[in-house]
XYZ file of C-alpha atoms in Angstrom:
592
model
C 13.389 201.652 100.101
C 14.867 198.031 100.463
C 17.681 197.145 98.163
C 17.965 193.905 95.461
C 20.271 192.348 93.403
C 20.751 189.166 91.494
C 22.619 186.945 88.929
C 21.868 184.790 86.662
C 25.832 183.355 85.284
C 28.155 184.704 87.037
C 30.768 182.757 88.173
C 30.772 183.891 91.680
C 27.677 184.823 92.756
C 28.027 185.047 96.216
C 30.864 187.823 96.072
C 28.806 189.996 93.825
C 25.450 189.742 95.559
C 26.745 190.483 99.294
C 29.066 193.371 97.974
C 26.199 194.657 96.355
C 23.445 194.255 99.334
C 26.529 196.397 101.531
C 26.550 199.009 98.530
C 22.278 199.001 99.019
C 22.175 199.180 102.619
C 21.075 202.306 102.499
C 17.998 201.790 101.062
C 17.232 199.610 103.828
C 18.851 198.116 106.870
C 16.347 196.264 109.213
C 17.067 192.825 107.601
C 18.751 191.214 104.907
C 18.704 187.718 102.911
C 19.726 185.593 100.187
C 18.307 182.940 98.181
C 20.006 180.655 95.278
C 19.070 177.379 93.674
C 21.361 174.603 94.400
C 19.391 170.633 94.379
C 16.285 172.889 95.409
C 15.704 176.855 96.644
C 18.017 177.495 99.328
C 17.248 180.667 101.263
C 19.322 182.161 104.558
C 18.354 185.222 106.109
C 18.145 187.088 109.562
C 17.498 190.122 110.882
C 20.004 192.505 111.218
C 22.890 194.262 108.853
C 24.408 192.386 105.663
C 27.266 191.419 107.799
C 25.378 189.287 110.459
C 24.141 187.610 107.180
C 27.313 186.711 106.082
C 27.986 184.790 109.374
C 25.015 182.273 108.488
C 25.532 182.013 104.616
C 28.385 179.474 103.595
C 31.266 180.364 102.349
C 31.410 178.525 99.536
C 28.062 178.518 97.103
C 28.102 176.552 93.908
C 25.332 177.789 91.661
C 23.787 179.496 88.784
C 21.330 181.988 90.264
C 21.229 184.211 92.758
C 19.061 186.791 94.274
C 19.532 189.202 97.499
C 17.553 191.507 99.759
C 17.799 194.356 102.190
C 14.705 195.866 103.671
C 13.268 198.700 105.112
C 10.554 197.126 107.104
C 6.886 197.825 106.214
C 4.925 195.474 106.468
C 5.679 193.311 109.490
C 7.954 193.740 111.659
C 11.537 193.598 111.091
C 11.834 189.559 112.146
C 13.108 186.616 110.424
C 9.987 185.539 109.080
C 9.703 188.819 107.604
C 12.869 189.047 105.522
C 13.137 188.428 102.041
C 13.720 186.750 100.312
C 10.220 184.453 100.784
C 9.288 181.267 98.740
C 5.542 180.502 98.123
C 3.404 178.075 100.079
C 4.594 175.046 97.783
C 8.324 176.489 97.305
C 7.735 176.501 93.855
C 8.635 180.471 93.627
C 11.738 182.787 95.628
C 11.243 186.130 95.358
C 11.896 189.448 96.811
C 10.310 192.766 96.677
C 10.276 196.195 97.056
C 7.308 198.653 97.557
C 3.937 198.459 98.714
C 1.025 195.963 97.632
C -1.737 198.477 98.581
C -4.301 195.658 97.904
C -2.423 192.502 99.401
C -5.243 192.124 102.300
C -7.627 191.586 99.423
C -5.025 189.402 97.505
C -4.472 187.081 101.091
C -8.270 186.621 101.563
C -8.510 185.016 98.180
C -5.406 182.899 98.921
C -6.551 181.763 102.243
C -9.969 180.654 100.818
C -7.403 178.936 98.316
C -6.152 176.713 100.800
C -3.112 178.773 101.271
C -1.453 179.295 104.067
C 1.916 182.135 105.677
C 4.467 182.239 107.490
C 4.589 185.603 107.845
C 2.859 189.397 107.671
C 4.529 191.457 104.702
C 2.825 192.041 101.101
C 5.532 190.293 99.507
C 4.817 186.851 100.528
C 1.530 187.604 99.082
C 2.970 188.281 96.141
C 5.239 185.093 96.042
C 1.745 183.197 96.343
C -0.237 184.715 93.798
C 2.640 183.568 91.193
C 2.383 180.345 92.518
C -1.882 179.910 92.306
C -1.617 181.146 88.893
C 1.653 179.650 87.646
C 0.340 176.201 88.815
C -2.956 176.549 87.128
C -1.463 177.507 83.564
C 2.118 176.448 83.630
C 3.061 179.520 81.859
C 5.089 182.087 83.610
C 5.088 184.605 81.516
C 1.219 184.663 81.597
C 1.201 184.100 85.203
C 3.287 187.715 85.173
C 0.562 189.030 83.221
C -1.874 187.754 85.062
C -0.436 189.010 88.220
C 0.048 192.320 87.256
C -3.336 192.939 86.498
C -4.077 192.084 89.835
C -1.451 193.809 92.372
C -2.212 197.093 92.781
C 0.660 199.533 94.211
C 4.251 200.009 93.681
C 6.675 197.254 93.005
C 10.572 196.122 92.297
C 10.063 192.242 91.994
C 12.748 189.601 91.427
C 12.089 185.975 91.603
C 12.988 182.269 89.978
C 11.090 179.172 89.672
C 11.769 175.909 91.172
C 12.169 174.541 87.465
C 13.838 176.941 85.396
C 16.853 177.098 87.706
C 18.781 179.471 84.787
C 16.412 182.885 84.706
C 15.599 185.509 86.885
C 12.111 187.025 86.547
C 11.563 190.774 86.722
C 8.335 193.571 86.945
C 8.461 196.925 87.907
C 6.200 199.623 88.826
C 7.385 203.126 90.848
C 9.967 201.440 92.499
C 13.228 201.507 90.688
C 14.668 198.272 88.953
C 18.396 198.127 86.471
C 19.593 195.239 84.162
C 23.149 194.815 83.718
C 24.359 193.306 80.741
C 27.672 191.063 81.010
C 29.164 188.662 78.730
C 27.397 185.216 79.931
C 25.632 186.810 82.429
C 22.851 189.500 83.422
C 22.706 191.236 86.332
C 19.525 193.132 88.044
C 19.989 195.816 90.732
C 18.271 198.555 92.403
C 20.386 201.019 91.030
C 23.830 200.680 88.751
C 26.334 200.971 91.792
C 26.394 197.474 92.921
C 26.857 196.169 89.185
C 30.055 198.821 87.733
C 32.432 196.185 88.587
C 31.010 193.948 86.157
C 29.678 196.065 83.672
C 29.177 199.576 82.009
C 26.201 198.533 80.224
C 23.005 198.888 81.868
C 19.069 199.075 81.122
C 16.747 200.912 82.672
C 13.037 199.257 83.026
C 9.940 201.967 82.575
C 6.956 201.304 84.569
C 4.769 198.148 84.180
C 7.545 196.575 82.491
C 8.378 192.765 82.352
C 10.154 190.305 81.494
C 13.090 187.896 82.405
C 17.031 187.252 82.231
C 19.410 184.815 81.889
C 23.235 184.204 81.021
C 22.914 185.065 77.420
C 19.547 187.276 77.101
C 17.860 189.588 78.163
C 13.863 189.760 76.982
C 11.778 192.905 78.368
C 7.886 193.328 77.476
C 5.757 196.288 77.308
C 2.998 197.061 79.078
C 1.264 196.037 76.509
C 2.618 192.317 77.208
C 4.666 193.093 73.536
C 8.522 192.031 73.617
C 10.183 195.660 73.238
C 14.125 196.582 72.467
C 15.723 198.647 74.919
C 18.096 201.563 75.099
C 21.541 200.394 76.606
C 22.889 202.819 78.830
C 26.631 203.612 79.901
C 27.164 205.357 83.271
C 30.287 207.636 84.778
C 31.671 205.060 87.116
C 33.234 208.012 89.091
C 29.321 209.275 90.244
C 28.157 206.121 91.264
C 30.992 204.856 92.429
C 30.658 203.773 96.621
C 34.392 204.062 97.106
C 34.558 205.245 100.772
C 38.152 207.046 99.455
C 39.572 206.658 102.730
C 36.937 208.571 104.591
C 35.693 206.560 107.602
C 32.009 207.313 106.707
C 29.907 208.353 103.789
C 28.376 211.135 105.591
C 32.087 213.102 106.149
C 32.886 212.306 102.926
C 29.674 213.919 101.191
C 29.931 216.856 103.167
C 34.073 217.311 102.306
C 32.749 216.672 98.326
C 30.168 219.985 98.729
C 32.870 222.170 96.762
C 33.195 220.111 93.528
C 29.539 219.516 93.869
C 28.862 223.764 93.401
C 31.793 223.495 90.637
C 30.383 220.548 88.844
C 26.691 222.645 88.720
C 28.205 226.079 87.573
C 30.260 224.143 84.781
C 27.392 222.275 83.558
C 24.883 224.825 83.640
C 27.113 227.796 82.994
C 29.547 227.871 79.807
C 30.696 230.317 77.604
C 29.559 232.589 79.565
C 26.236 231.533 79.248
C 23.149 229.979 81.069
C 23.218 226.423 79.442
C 18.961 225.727 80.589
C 16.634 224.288 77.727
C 15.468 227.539 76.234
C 12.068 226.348 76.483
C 11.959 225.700 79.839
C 12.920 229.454 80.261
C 10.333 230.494 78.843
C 7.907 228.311 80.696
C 9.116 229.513 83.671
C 9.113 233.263 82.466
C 5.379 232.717 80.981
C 4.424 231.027 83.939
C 2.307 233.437 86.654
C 2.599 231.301 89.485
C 5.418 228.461 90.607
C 5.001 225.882 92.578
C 7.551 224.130 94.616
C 7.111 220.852 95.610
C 9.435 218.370 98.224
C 9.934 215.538 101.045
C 12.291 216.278 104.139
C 15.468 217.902 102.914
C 14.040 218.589 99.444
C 11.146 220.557 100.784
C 13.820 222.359 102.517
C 15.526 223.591 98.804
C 12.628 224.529 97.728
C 12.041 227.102 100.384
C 15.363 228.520 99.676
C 14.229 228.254 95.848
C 11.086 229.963 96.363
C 12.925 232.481 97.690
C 15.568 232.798 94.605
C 12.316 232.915 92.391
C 10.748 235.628 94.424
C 13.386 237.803 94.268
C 13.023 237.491 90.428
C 9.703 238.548 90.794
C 8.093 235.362 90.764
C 4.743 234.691 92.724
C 5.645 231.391 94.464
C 4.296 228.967 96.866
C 5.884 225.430 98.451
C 4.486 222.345 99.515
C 5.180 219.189 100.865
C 4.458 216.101 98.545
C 2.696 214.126 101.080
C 0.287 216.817 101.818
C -0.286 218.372 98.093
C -1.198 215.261 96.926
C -4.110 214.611 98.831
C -5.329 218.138 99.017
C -3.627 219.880 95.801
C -3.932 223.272 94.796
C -3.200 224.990 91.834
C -2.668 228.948 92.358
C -2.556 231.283 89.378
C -4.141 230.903 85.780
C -0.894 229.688 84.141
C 1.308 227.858 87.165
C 4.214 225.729 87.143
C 5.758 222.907 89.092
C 8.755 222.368 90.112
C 9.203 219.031 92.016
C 12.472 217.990 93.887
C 13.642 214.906 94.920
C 17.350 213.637 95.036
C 16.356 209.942 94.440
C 13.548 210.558 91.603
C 11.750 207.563 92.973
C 10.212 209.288 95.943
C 6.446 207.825 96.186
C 4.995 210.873 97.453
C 6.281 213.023 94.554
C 5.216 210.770 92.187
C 1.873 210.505 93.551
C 1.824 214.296 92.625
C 2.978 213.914 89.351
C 0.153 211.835 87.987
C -2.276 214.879 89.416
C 0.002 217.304 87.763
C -0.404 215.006 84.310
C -4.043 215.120 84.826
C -4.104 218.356 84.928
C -1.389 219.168 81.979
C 0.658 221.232 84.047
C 4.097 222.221 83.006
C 6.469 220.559 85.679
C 10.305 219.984 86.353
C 12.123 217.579 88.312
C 15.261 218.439 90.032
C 17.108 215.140 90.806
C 20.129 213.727 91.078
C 19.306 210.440 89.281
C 19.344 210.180 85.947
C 16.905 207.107 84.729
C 14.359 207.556 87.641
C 10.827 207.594 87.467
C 10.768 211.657 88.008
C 13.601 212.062 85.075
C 11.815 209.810 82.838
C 8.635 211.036 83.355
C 8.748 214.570 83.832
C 8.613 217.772 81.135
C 11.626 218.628 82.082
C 14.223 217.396 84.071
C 17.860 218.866 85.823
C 20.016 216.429 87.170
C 22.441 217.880 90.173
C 25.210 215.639 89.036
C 26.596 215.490 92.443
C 27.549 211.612 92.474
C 26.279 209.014 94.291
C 25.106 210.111 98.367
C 25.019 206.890 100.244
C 24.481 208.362 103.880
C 21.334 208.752 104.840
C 21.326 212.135 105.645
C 21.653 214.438 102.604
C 24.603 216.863 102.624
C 25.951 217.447 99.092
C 22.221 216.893 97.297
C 20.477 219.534 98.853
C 23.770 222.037 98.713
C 23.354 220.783 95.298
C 19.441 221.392 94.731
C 19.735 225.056 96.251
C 22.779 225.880 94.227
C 21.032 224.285 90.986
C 17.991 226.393 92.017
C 19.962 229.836 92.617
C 21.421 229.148 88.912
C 17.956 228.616 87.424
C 16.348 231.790 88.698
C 18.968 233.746 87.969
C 18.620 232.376 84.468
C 15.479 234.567 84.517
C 17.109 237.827 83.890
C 20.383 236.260 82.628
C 21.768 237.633 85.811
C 25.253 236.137 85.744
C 26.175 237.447 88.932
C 25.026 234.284 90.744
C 27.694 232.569 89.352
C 30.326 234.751 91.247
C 28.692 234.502 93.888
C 28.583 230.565 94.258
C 32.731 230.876 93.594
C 32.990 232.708 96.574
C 30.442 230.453 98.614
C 33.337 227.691 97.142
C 36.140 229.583 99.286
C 33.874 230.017 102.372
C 33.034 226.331 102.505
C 36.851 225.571 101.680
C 38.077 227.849 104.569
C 35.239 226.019 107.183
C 36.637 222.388 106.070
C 40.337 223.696 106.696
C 40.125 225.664 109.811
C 36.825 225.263 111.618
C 36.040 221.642 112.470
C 38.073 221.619 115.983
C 35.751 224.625 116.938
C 32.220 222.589 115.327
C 33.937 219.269 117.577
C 34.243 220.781 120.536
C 30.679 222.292 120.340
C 28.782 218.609 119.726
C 30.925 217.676 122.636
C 29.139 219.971 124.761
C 25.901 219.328 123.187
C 25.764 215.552 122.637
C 24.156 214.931 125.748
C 21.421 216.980 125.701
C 17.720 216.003 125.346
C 16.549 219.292 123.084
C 17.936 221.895 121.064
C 16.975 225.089 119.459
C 17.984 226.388 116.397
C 16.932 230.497 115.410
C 17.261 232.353 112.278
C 15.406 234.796 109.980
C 14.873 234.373 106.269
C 17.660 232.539 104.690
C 19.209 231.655 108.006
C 15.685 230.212 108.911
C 15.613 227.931 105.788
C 19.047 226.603 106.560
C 17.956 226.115 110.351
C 15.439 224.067 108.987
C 17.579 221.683 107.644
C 20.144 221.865 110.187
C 17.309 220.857 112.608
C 16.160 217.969 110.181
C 20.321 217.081 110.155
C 20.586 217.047 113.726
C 17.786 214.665 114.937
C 18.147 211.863 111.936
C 21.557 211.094 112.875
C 21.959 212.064 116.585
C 18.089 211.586 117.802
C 18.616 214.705 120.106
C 14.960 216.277 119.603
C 15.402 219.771 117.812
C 13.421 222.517 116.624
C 14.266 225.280 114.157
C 11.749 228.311 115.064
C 12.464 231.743 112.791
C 13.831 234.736 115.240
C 10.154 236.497 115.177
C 8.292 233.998 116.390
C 9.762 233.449 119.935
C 7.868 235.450 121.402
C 4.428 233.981 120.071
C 4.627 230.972 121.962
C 8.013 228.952 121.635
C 10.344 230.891 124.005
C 7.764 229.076 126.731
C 10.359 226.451 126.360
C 13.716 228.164 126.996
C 14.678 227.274 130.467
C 18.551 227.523 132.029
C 21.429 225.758 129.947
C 18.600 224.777 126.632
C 21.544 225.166 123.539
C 20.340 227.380 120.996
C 21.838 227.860 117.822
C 21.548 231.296 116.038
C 22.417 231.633 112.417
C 22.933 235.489 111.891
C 24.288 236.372 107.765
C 21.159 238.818 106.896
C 22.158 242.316 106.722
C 18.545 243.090 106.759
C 17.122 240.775 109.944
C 20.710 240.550 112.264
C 19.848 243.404 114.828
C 16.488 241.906 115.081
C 18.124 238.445 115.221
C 20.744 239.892 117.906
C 17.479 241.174 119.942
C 16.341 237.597 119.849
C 19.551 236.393 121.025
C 18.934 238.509 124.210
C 15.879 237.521 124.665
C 16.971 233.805 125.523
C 19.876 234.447 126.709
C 17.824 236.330 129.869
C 16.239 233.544 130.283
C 18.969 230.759 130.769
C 19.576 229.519 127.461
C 23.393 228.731 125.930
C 23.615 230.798 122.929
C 26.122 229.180 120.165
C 26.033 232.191 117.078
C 27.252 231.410 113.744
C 27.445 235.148 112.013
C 29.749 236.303 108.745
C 32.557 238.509 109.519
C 30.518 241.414 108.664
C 27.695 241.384 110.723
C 29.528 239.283 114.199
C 30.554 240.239 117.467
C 33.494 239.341 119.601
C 31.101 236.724 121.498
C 29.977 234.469 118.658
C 30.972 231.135 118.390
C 32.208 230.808 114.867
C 32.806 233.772 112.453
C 32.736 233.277 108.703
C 34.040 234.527 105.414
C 31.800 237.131 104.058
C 29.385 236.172 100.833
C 26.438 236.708 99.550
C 23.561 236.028 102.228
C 21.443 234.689 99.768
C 23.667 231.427 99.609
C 23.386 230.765 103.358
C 22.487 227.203 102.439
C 25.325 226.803 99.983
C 28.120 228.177 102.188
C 27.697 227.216 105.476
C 25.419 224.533 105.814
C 28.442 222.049 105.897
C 28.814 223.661 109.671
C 25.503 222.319 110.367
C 26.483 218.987 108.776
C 29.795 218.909 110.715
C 27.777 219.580 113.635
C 25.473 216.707 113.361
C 27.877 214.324 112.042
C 30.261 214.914 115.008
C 27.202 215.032 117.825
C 26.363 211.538 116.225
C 29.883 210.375 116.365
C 30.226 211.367 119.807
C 27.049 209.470 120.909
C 28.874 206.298 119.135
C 25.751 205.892 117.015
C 25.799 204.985 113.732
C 26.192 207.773 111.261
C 25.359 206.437 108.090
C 22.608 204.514 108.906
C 20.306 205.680 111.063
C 17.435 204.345 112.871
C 13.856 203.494 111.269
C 14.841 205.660 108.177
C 15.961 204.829 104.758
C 17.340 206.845 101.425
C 15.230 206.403 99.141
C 11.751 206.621 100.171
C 9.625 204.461 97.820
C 6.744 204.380 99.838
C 4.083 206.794 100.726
């Protein structure tokens, strides 16, 4: 969460720092700010998007350094004061920051009683401080890092200059993610790559407790040992971290219309020659493992319900958790288990918070990502990435059709059961035949539901797993409250809410649970409720609302979730809100 960039170099700063806070606004969007060095630290900054920035910055800047901020607010309030970036109490330091000081309180006492004194209420002015007390007392800034380090306790992304060494741009990281990109006369630093491919292909990726500093013609990185260290340079594919909008007039549309070269992309990497292409050994950790464990946040905790599922069903005992629970009260069922962790960012706090429990207690783990580089890939015994390209909207539409396809592939790996792979080719012509011919009929249903204060959606088994997530879709990006509640359970306790006109939502492709599930339909029906029914040709009835190609039930979440998607994208476009960003939330969650 919260999104940085900077230059040390480059010609035009400016251009390159705002495109790339727009390209990061997804990691954050309460506030945004810049800060340069030009006859002393200039900083502007206000609350509100990158755009109502721009109208307070000048248009022309002439300097050598340049750093940038968008934030997810945590602590403090999204004000001015707030925003990054902040300068210290004797505006010797400008820095900005992303993650959590968990011991800042602590840190502030010991400033105050220092005769220090702030402006505002976040952990990174703290921060900004601390380099300050300790950079005046020993004039050294690289042991002032040091020093600092040992000190801040947390997660961190940190970027700052000095007021004398107007040419470098300081750097640290710990669980929050942090990219160098090398240029010719310049260096670049990033949250991720995307805001730095037009200006390089060359990029470095800093481990945890990592230091050091840039400038226009080097780039120096120490250990955590405080040792200078080389580093790996890295080359990306442009074309999956690309932000190129493609003509698409959000992100969100244009993720869900890239679902069927997601599913392609997976079965060709993981599925050539007619063969599985998985690490061999992680097969046979999985095969020699007696219990799996699935662990996830929000829509990744959704995949691994449908993945528990897909292991089940190759006679694997499973259970799934969510991160921020597990980690505080972890369990570890069977004598030999294993962990499977998915997140599409890799840099989700809570799942790394897991993973140093999991080390502790040498468990065999996976991370399913779709970030190559992350703390989760790096750190991980094994690690799949989804390959699905960058996902800029909020919501997550091609990652998790991505994770549960990736996950149907891997079971099936089990028992070298190639069959799956059919199967996802005909989930391709399902979702291809929704995006051609049934968007009017998903429009003119958010019409009719985009004023509404609650909605239910039903389903059994798979069906329930995907109404899950359609729920979760639903109230990020249209705020209408929702509820996904499996077919059985109406009648212990929830169907106390139906009353006249309620919209429910019935997901019916189970051969095995659709009478049941068209007994439920009844039920609420009797009782007032609109019924919208999304069934396969197979099992429908003249009344549904939207009849699909028939496939495999198992792939509920790969075929049709883009109707679900469709649906809340168009609910939230009819409410005029903004799709891609909404409220209070953020992509990557960095923070527990």
């Amino acid at each position: 969460m919260c999104g940085i960039v900077g230059s040390v170099g480059l010609k035009n700063p400016k251009e390159y720092v705002t495109k790339g806070l727009k390209m990061l606004d997804y990691r954050g969007y309460d506030s945004a700010g810049i800060a340069f060095f030009n006859s002393g630290i200039k900083i502007y900054k206000d609350v509100g998007s990158v755009e109502q920035l721009m109208t307070i910055v000048p248009k022309t800047i002439t300097t050598n350094i340049m750093i940038g901020h968008t934030r997810w607010a945590t602590h403090g309030a999204p004000t001015k004061l707030n925003t990054h970036p902040h300068i210290s109490f004797n505006q010797r330091i400008c820095l900005v920051h992303n993650g959590v000081i968990d011991n800042y309180k602590e840190l502030k006492d010991f400033l105050l009683k220092n005769n220090y004194s702030f402006y505002g209420e976040t952990d990174s002015e703290v921060v900004a401080n601390l380099l300050e007390y300790y950079y005046l007392e020993n004039n050294d800034i690289i042991e002032t890092i040091k020093k600092v380090k040992s000190l801040i306790k947390g997660s961190y992304a940190i970027t700052f200059f000095t007021d004398d060494a107007q040419d470098t741009l300081y750097i640290l990281k710990k669980a929050s993610p942090l990219v160098i990109g090398k240029g010719s006369d310049f260096n670049l630093v990033a949250s991720d790559a995307s805001p730095m491919i037009d200006y390089t292909n060359e990029f470095i990726e800093l481990e945890d407790n990592e230091f050091g500093y840039i400038n226009s013609k080097e780039v120096v990185i120490f250990n955590e040992q405080g040792d200078i260290t080389s580093k790996e340079i890295i080359h990306k594919d442009i074309e999956l971290i690309s932000h190129d909008l493609k003509g698409y007039p959000h992100y969100m549309l244009k993720e869900i219309e890239e679902i069927p070269q997601t599913i392609s992309r997976l079965i060709n990497t993981y599925f050539q020659d007619d063969k599985f292409q998985f690490d061999e050994q992680l097969i046979r950790d999985l095969k020699e493992s007696d219990h799996i464990l699935f662990i996830g946040c929000g829509t990744s905790y959704h995949a691994g319900l449908v993945g528990g599922r897909y292991f089940e069903k190759h006679n694997k005992s499973t259970s799934r958790f969510i991160a921020s629970e597990w980690a505080f009260h972890p369990t570890y069922p069977g004598a030999k288990p294993f962990i499977i962790m998915i997140s599409q960012s890799g840099e989700t706090a809570d799942l790394i918070h897991c993973l140093k429990i999991i080390k502790e207690h040498n468990l065999k783990n996976l991370i399913i990502t779709n970030t190559g580089g992350s703390t989760l890939d790096r750190n991980c015994d094994y690690s799949l990435l989804l390959h699905s390209g960058v996902e800029v909207s909020v919501a997550s539409t091609k990652a998790y059709v991505a994770q549960v396809t990736l996950l149907a592939m891997l079971s099936a790996a089990l028992d070298n059961d190639k069959s799956v792979v059919s199967d996802l080719r005909q989930a391709i012509n399902v979702v291809n035949d929704i995006q051609d011919n049934y968007k009017p009929m998903i429009m003119k249903v958010a019409k009719e539901l985009m004023n509404k204060k609650n909605i239910f959606y039903l389903g059994r088994s798979f069906d329930y797993f995907l109404s899950l997530e359609a729920s979760l879709k639903l109230k990020e990006i249209s705020y209408i409250h929702s509820e996904a509640i499996p077919g059985g359970e109406l009648k212990h306790g929830p169907i106390a809410l139906i009353e006249k006109d309620l919209p429910v939502i019935v997901f019916i492709t189970d051969p095995d649970t659709a009478a049941p599930m068209r007994g439920n339909i009844e039920e609420v029906k009797t009782r007032g409720a609109k019924v919208y029914v999304v069934s396969t040709k197979e099992l429908s009835t003249p009344e549904d609302t939207i009849v699909v190609k028939d496939y495999a039930y198992y792939l509920s979440s790969v075929a049709i979730s883009c109707i679900a998607f469709y649906l809340a994208y168009y609910v939230s476009l009819a409410k005029g809100l903004n799709v891609d960003k909404p409220r209070n939330l953020a992509k990557s969650v960095t923070v527990e």
